């Protein structure tokens, strides 16, 4: 869980705005190198509705049969304060260094609730609730689920599940869409006749809100 009270929003999309799915996939295409080994680390706990954004996203990603990348952190097996450090050590022991996409919920200003933020560099889980946890991620994806600044733990526990669920669902679908667009671009670059820019023709999403 992050605190985003004063951080500028640069690469961000509100999950309910028109075309949010497609715009998020644009961001993910710019930030995520899908040709590399990637691990999606979805941080949080299923014991708090606000802090469940990461595990929900991980569960959605894991349910996509066409999604080939490793996902750590789901509702069934959360990635949280207790196992984060040991999980990072396990990742470091891999023969090659994977690219890590870190996903977590965060708190912010009231007018920014619902925004999904993407930026280079790690996120610092537990910062909003005064926990000292190691930074994680080559890039960070954060969803502002509620207002920060006062009694953060209580705020997280009283966040609407519908907000967290909708945001995590949009993040996961946009990541999958970005990966599918990446594959289509590779076909296009091999002189395939596929129309890379026709989203509804090429990809099975009829609703790209």
mmCIF file with all atom_site columns, C-alpha atoms in Angstrom, residues 38-173:
data_model
loop_
_atom_site.group_PDB
_atom_site.id
_atom_site.type_symbol
_atom_site.label_atom_id
_atom_site.label_alt_id
_atom_site.label_comp_id
_atom_site.label_asym_id
_atom_site.label_entity_id
_atom_site.label_seq_id
_atom_site.pdbx_PDB_ins_code
_atom_site.Cartn_x
_atom_site.Cartn_y
_atom_site.Cartn_z
_atom_site.occupancy
_atom_site.B_iso_or_equiv
_atom_site.pdbx_formal_charge
_atom_site.auth_seq_id
_atom_site.auth_comp_id
_atom_site.auth_asym_id
_atom_site.auth_atom_id
_atom_site.pdbx_PDB_model_num
ATOM 1   C CA . UNK A 1 38  ? 8.484   -10.679 -16.814 1.00 0.00 ? 38  UNK A CA 1
ATOM 2   C CA . UNK A 1 39  ? 7.121   -11.307 -13.341 1.00 0.00 ? 39  UNK A CA 1
ATOM 3   C CA . UNK A 1 40  ? 3.982   -9.478  -12.224 1.00 0.00 ? 40  UNK A CA 1
ATOM 4   C CA . UNK A 1 41  ? 4.175   -8.934  -8.454  1.00 0.00 ? 41  UNK A CA 1
ATOM 5   C CA . UNK A 1 42  ? 0.693   -8.081  -7.190  1.00 0.00 ? 42  UNK A CA 1
ATOM 6   C CA . UNK A 1 43  ? 1.026   -6.795  -3.638  1.00 0.00 ? 43  UNK A CA 1
ATOM 7   C CA . UNK A 1 44  ? -1.636  -6.639  -0.942  1.00 0.00 ? 44  UNK A CA 1
ATOM 8   C CA . UNK A 1 45  ? -3.942  -8.729  1.191   1.00 0.00 ? 45  UNK A CA 1
ATOM 9   C CA . UNK A 1 46  ? -7.406  -10.211 0.854   1.00 0.00 ? 46  UNK A CA 1
ATOM 10  C CA . UNK A 1 47  ? -8.105  -9.212  4.478   1.00 0.00 ? 47  UNK A CA 1
ATOM 11  C CA . UNK A 1 48  ? -8.676  -5.556  3.556   1.00 0.00 ? 48  UNK A CA 1
ATOM 12  C CA . UNK A 1 49  ? -11.020 -4.385  0.800   1.00 0.00 ? 49  UNK A CA 1
ATOM 13  C CA . UNK A 1 50  ? -8.807  -1.418  -0.061  1.00 0.00 ? 50  UNK A CA 1
ATOM 14  C CA . UNK A 1 51  ? -5.552  -3.350  -0.014  1.00 0.00 ? 51  UNK A CA 1
ATOM 15  C CA . UNK A 1 52  ? -6.963  -6.192  -2.142  1.00 0.00 ? 52  UNK A CA 1
ATOM 16  C CA . UNK A 1 53  ? -6.298  -4.429  -5.460  1.00 0.00 ? 53  UNK A CA 1
ATOM 17  C CA . UNK A 1 54  ? -3.019  -6.288  -5.979  1.00 0.00 ? 54  UNK A CA 1
ATOM 18  C CA . UNK A 1 55  ? -4.297  -9.801  -5.167  1.00 0.00 ? 55  UNK A CA 1
ATOM 19  C CA . UNK A 1 56  ? -7.458  -9.233  -7.214  1.00 0.00 ? 56  UNK A CA 1
ATOM 20  C CA . UNK A 1 57  ? -5.367  -8.135  -10.201 1.00 0.00 ? 57  UNK A CA 1
ATOM 21  C CA . UNK A 1 58  ? -3.149  -11.185 -9.772  1.00 0.00 ? 58  UNK A CA 1
ATOM 22  C CA . UNK A 1 59  ? -6.155  -13.497 -9.697  1.00 0.00 ? 59  UNK A CA 1
ATOM 23  C CA . UNK A 1 60  ? -7.561  -11.925 -12.865 1.00 0.00 ? 60  UNK A CA 1
ATOM 24  C CA . UNK A 1 61  ? -4.211  -12.226 -14.654 1.00 0.00 ? 61  UNK A CA 1
ATOM 25  C CA . UNK A 1 62  ? -3.843  -15.848 -13.550 1.00 0.00 ? 62  UNK A CA 1
ATOM 26  C CA . UNK A 1 63  ? -7.281  -16.658 -14.975 1.00 0.00 ? 63  UNK A CA 1
ATOM 27  C CA . UNK A 1 64  ? -6.273  -15.605 -18.503 1.00 0.00 ? 64  UNK A CA 1
ATOM 28  C CA . UNK A 1 65  ? -5.289  -18.818 -20.275 1.00 0.00 ? 65  UNK A CA 1
ATOM 29  C CA . UNK A 1 66  ? -3.429  -16.914 -23.001 1.00 0.00 ? 66  UNK A CA 1
ATOM 30  C CA . UNK A 1 67  ? -1.301  -14.935 -20.517 1.00 0.00 ? 67  UNK A CA 1
ATOM 31  C CA . UNK A 1 68  ? 2.187   -16.507 -20.466 1.00 0.00 ? 68  UNK A CA 1
ATOM 32  C CA . UNK A 1 69  ? 3.919   -14.543 -17.703 1.00 0.00 ? 69  UNK A CA 1
ATOM 33  C CA . UNK A 1 70  ? 4.513   -15.473 -14.073 1.00 0.00 ? 70  UNK A CA 1
ATOM 34  C CA . UNK A 1 71  ? 2.144   -13.864 -11.572 1.00 0.00 ? 71  UNK A CA 1
ATOM 35  C CA . UNK A 1 72  ? 2.991   -13.666 -7.873  1.00 0.00 ? 72  UNK A CA 1
ATOM 36  C CA . UNK A 1 73  ? 0.248   -12.497 -5.516  1.00 0.00 ? 73  UNK A CA 1
ATOM 37  C CA . UNK A 1 74  ? -3.376  -13.632 -5.808  1.00 0.00 ? 74  UNK A CA 1
ATOM 38  C CA . UNK A 1 75  ? -6.389  -13.824 -3.533  1.00 0.00 ? 75  UNK A CA 1
ATOM 39  C CA . UNK A 1 76  ? -5.488  -17.444 -2.787  1.00 0.00 ? 76  UNK A CA 1
ATOM 40  C CA . UNK A 1 77  ? -1.772  -16.768 -2.255  1.00 0.00 ? 77  UNK A CA 1
ATOM 41  C CA . UNK A 1 78  ? -1.256  -13.068 -1.469  1.00 0.00 ? 78  UNK A CA 1
ATOM 42  C CA . UNK A 1 79  ? 2.081   -11.261 -1.667  1.00 0.00 ? 79  UNK A CA 1
ATOM 43  C CA . UNK A 1 80  ? 2.223   -9.120  1.460   1.00 0.00 ? 80  UNK A CA 1
ATOM 44  C CA . UNK A 1 81  ? 4.368   -7.821  4.303   1.00 0.00 ? 81  UNK A CA 1
ATOM 45  C CA . UNK A 1 82  ? 5.106   -11.270 5.716   1.00 0.00 ? 82  UNK A CA 1
ATOM 46  C CA . UNK A 1 83  ? 6.425   -12.913 2.554   1.00 0.00 ? 83  UNK A CA 1
ATOM 47  C CA . UNK A 1 84  ? 7.543   -9.983  0.391   1.00 0.00 ? 84  UNK A CA 1
ATOM 48  C CA . UNK A 1 85  ? 11.226  -10.010 1.386   1.00 0.00 ? 85  UNK A CA 1
ATOM 49  C CA . UNK A 1 86  ? 11.581  -13.786 1.019   1.00 0.00 ? 86  UNK A CA 1
ATOM 50  C CA . UNK A 1 87  ? 9.807   -13.689 -2.350  1.00 0.00 ? 87  UNK A CA 1
ATOM 51  C CA . UNK A 1 88  ? 12.219  -11.034 -3.604  1.00 0.00 ? 88  UNK A CA 1
ATOM 52  C CA . UNK A 1 89  ? 15.148  -13.195 -2.497  1.00 0.00 ? 89  UNK A CA 1
ATOM 53  C CA . UNK A 1 90  ? 13.717  -16.113 -4.461  1.00 0.00 ? 90  UNK A CA 1
ATOM 54  C CA . UNK A 1 91  ? 13.404  -13.919 -7.552  1.00 0.00 ? 91  UNK A CA 1
ATOM 55  C CA . UNK A 1 92  ? 17.040  -12.838 -7.169  1.00 0.00 ? 92  UNK A CA 1
ATOM 56  C CA . UNK A 1 93  ? 18.112  -16.494 -7.265  1.00 0.00 ? 93  UNK A CA 1
ATOM 57  C CA . UNK A 1 94  ? 16.694  -17.009 -10.754 1.00 0.00 ? 94  UNK A CA 1
ATOM 58  C CA . UNK A 1 95  ? 19.278  -17.764 -13.493 1.00 0.00 ? 95  UNK A CA 1
ATOM 59  C CA . UNK A 1 96  ? 18.328  -14.605 -15.399 1.00 0.00 ? 96  UNK A CA 1
ATOM 60  C CA . UNK A 1 97  ? 17.086  -11.296 -14.059 1.00 0.00 ? 97  UNK A CA 1
ATOM 61  C CA . UNK A 1 98  ? 13.374  -10.858 -14.828 1.00 0.00 ? 98  UNK A CA 1
ATOM 62  C CA . UNK A 1 99  ? 11.680  -7.539  -15.447 1.00 0.00 ? 99  UNK A CA 1
ATOM 63  C CA . UNK A 1 100 ? 9.365   -6.911  -12.473 1.00 0.00 ? 100 UNK A CA 1
ATOM 64  C CA . UNK A 1 101 ? 6.023   -5.158  -12.751 1.00 0.00 ? 101 UNK A CA 1
ATOM 65  C CA . UNK A 1 102 ? 4.830   -4.204  -9.255  1.00 0.00 ? 102 UNK A CA 1
ATOM 66  C CA . UNK A 1 103 ? 1.118   -3.610  -8.689  1.00 0.00 ? 103 UNK A CA 1
ATOM 67  C CA . UNK A 1 104 ? -0.346  -2.187  -5.494  1.00 0.00 ? 104 UNK A CA 1
ATOM 68  C CA . UNK A 1 105 ? -3.146  -0.036  -4.085  1.00 0.00 ? 105 UNK A CA 1
ATOM 69  C CA . UNK A 1 106 ? -2.444  3.442   -2.799  1.00 0.00 ? 106 UNK A CA 1
ATOM 70  C CA . UNK A 1 107 ? -4.160  6.330   -1.011  1.00 0.00 ? 107 UNK A CA 1
ATOM 71  C CA . UNK A 1 108 ? -4.375  9.868   -2.348  1.00 0.00 ? 108 UNK A CA 1
ATOM 72  C CA . UNK A 1 109 ? -6.460  13.007  -2.621  1.00 0.00 ? 109 UNK A CA 1
ATOM 73  C CA . UNK A 1 110 ? -10.221 12.648  -2.909  1.00 0.00 ? 110 UNK A CA 1
ATOM 74  C CA . UNK A 1 111 ? -10.326 14.003  -6.473  1.00 0.00 ? 111 UNK A CA 1
ATOM 75  C CA . UNK A 1 112 ? -7.802  11.365  -7.578  1.00 0.00 ? 112 UNK A CA 1
ATOM 76  C CA . UNK A 1 113 ? -9.669  8.292   -6.311  1.00 0.00 ? 113 UNK A CA 1
ATOM 77  C CA . UNK A 1 114 ? -10.091 5.866   -9.187  1.00 0.00 ? 114 UNK A CA 1
ATOM 78  C CA . UNK A 1 115 ? -6.925  6.853   -11.027 1.00 0.00 ? 115 UNK A CA 1
ATOM 79  C CA . UNK A 1 116 ? -4.508  4.159   -12.151 1.00 0.00 ? 116 UNK A CA 1
ATOM 80  C CA . UNK A 1 117 ? -0.912  5.419   -12.260 1.00 0.00 ? 117 UNK A CA 1
ATOM 81  C CA . UNK A 1 118 ? 2.016   3.945   -14.177 1.00 0.00 ? 118 UNK A CA 1
ATOM 82  C CA . UNK A 1 119 ? 5.621   5.071   -13.690 1.00 0.00 ? 119 UNK A CA 1
ATOM 83  C CA . UNK A 1 120 ? 9.167   3.830   -13.967 1.00 0.00 ? 120 UNK A CA 1
ATOM 84  C CA . UNK A 1 121 ? 10.931  2.620   -10.846 1.00 0.00 ? 121 UNK A CA 1
ATOM 85  C CA . UNK A 1 122 ? 9.893   0.674   -7.777  1.00 0.00 ? 122 UNK A CA 1
ATOM 86  C CA . UNK A 1 123 ? 6.994   1.164   -5.434  1.00 0.00 ? 123 UNK A CA 1
ATOM 87  C CA . UNK A 1 124 ? 7.364   1.127   -1.662  1.00 0.00 ? 124 UNK A CA 1
ATOM 88  C CA . UNK A 1 125 ? 4.711   -1.188  -0.229  1.00 0.00 ? 125 UNK A CA 1
ATOM 89  C CA . UNK A 1 126 ? 3.474   -0.501  3.283   1.00 0.00 ? 126 UNK A CA 1
ATOM 90  C CA . UNK A 1 127 ? 4.533   3.149   3.248   1.00 0.00 ? 127 UNK A CA 1
ATOM 91  C CA . UNK A 1 128 ? 1.013   4.467   3.809   1.00 0.00 ? 128 UNK A CA 1
ATOM 92  C CA . UNK A 1 129 ? 0.579   2.345   6.941   1.00 0.00 ? 129 UNK A CA 1
ATOM 93  C CA . UNK A 1 130 ? 4.102   3.033   8.273   1.00 0.00 ? 130 UNK A CA 1
ATOM 94  C CA . UNK A 1 131 ? 5.573   -0.387  7.418   1.00 0.00 ? 131 UNK A CA 1
ATOM 95  C CA . UNK A 1 132 ? 9.232   -0.738  6.442   1.00 0.00 ? 132 UNK A CA 1
ATOM 96  C CA . UNK A 1 133 ? 9.273   -3.015  3.407   1.00 0.00 ? 133 UNK A CA 1
ATOM 97  C CA . UNK A 1 134 ? 11.811  -3.273  0.586   1.00 0.00 ? 134 UNK A CA 1
ATOM 98  C CA . UNK A 1 135 ? 11.091  -1.411  -2.667  1.00 0.00 ? 135 UNK A CA 1
ATOM 99  C CA . UNK A 1 136 ? 10.004  -3.612  -5.548  1.00 0.00 ? 136 UNK A CA 1
ATOM 100 C CA . UNK A 1 137 ? 9.528   -3.257  -9.296  1.00 0.00 ? 137 UNK A CA 1
ATOM 101 C CA . UNK A 1 138 ? 11.205  -1.995  -12.453 1.00 0.00 ? 138 UNK A CA 1
ATOM 102 C CA . UNK A 1 139 ? 7.921   -0.231  -13.114 1.00 0.00 ? 139 UNK A CA 1
ATOM 103 C CA . UNK A 1 140 ? 4.987   0.421   -10.796 1.00 0.00 ? 140 UNK A CA 1
ATOM 104 C CA . UNK A 1 141 ? 1.247   0.283   -11.374 1.00 0.00 ? 141 UNK A CA 1
ATOM 105 C CA . UNK A 1 142 ? -0.781  1.872   -8.587  1.00 0.00 ? 142 UNK A CA 1
ATOM 106 C CA . UNK A 1 143 ? -4.485  2.336   -8.099  1.00 0.00 ? 143 UNK A CA 1
ATOM 107 C CA . UNK A 1 144 ? -5.773  5.132   -5.840  1.00 0.00 ? 144 UNK A CA 1
ATOM 108 C CA . UNK A 1 145 ? -8.558  3.407   -3.928  1.00 0.00 ? 145 UNK A CA 1
ATOM 109 C CA . UNK A 1 146 ? -9.343  5.934   -1.185  1.00 0.00 ? 146 UNK A CA 1
ATOM 110 C CA . UNK A 1 147 ? -8.345  9.113   0.656   1.00 0.00 ? 147 UNK A CA 1
ATOM 111 C CA . UNK A 1 148 ? -5.085  9.160   2.599   1.00 0.00 ? 148 UNK A CA 1
ATOM 112 C CA . UNK A 1 149 ? -3.749  11.257  5.438   1.00 0.00 ? 149 UNK A CA 1
ATOM 113 C CA . UNK A 1 150 ? -5.682  10.010  8.476   1.00 0.00 ? 150 UNK A CA 1
ATOM 114 C CA . UNK A 1 151 ? -6.202  6.548   10.019  1.00 0.00 ? 151 UNK A CA 1
ATOM 115 C CA . UNK A 1 152 ? -5.019  4.821   6.833   1.00 0.00 ? 152 UNK A CA 1
ATOM 116 C CA . UNK A 1 153 ? -5.567  1.268   8.071   1.00 0.00 ? 153 UNK A CA 1
ATOM 117 C CA . UNK A 1 154 ? -9.206  2.002   8.926   1.00 0.00 ? 154 UNK A CA 1
ATOM 118 C CA . UNK A 1 155 ? -9.674  3.782   5.595   1.00 0.00 ? 155 UNK A CA 1
ATOM 119 C CA . UNK A 1 156 ? -8.359  0.738   3.740   1.00 0.00 ? 156 UNK A CA 1
ATOM 120 C CA . UNK A 1 157 ? -10.642 -1.619  5.615   1.00 0.00 ? 157 UNK A CA 1
ATOM 121 C CA . UNK A 1 158 ? -13.649 0.568   4.805   1.00 0.00 ? 158 UNK A CA 1
ATOM 122 C CA . UNK A 1 159 ? -12.919 1.045   1.109   1.00 0.00 ? 159 UNK A CA 1
ATOM 123 C CA . UNK A 1 160 ? -15.742 -0.097  -1.165  1.00 0.00 ? 160 UNK A CA 1
ATOM 124 C CA . UNK A 1 161 ? -14.969 -3.515  -2.623  1.00 0.00 ? 161 UNK A CA 1
ATOM 125 C CA . UNK A 1 162 ? -16.680 -2.449  -5.851  1.00 0.00 ? 162 UNK A CA 1
ATOM 126 C CA . UNK A 1 163 ? -14.052 0.266   -6.374  1.00 0.00 ? 163 UNK A CA 1
ATOM 127 C CA . UNK A 1 164 ? -11.145 -2.085  -5.776  1.00 0.00 ? 164 UNK A CA 1
ATOM 128 C CA . UNK A 1 165 ? -12.678 -4.844  -7.889  1.00 0.00 ? 165 UNK A CA 1
ATOM 129 C CA . UNK A 1 166 ? -13.434 -2.548  -10.842 1.00 0.00 ? 166 UNK A CA 1
ATOM 130 C CA . UNK A 1 167 ? -9.957  -1.028  -10.841 1.00 0.00 ? 167 UNK A CA 1
ATOM 131 C CA . UNK A 1 168 ? -8.137  -4.358  -10.583 1.00 0.00 ? 168 UNK A CA 1
ATOM 132 C CA . UNK A 1 169 ? -10.297 -5.843  -13.331 1.00 0.00 ? 169 UNK A CA 1
ATOM 133 C CA . UNK A 1 170 ? -9.474  -2.890  -15.609 1.00 0.00 ? 170 UNK A CA 1
ATOM 134 C CA . UNK A 1 171 ? -5.738  -3.151  -14.857 1.00 0.00 ? 171 UNK A CA 1
ATOM 135 C CA . UNK A 1 172 ? -5.647  -6.877  -15.617 1.00 0.00 ? 172 UNK A CA 1
ATOM 136 C CA . UNK A 1 173 ? -7.672  -6.574  -18.835 1.00 0.00 ? 173 UNK A CA 1
#
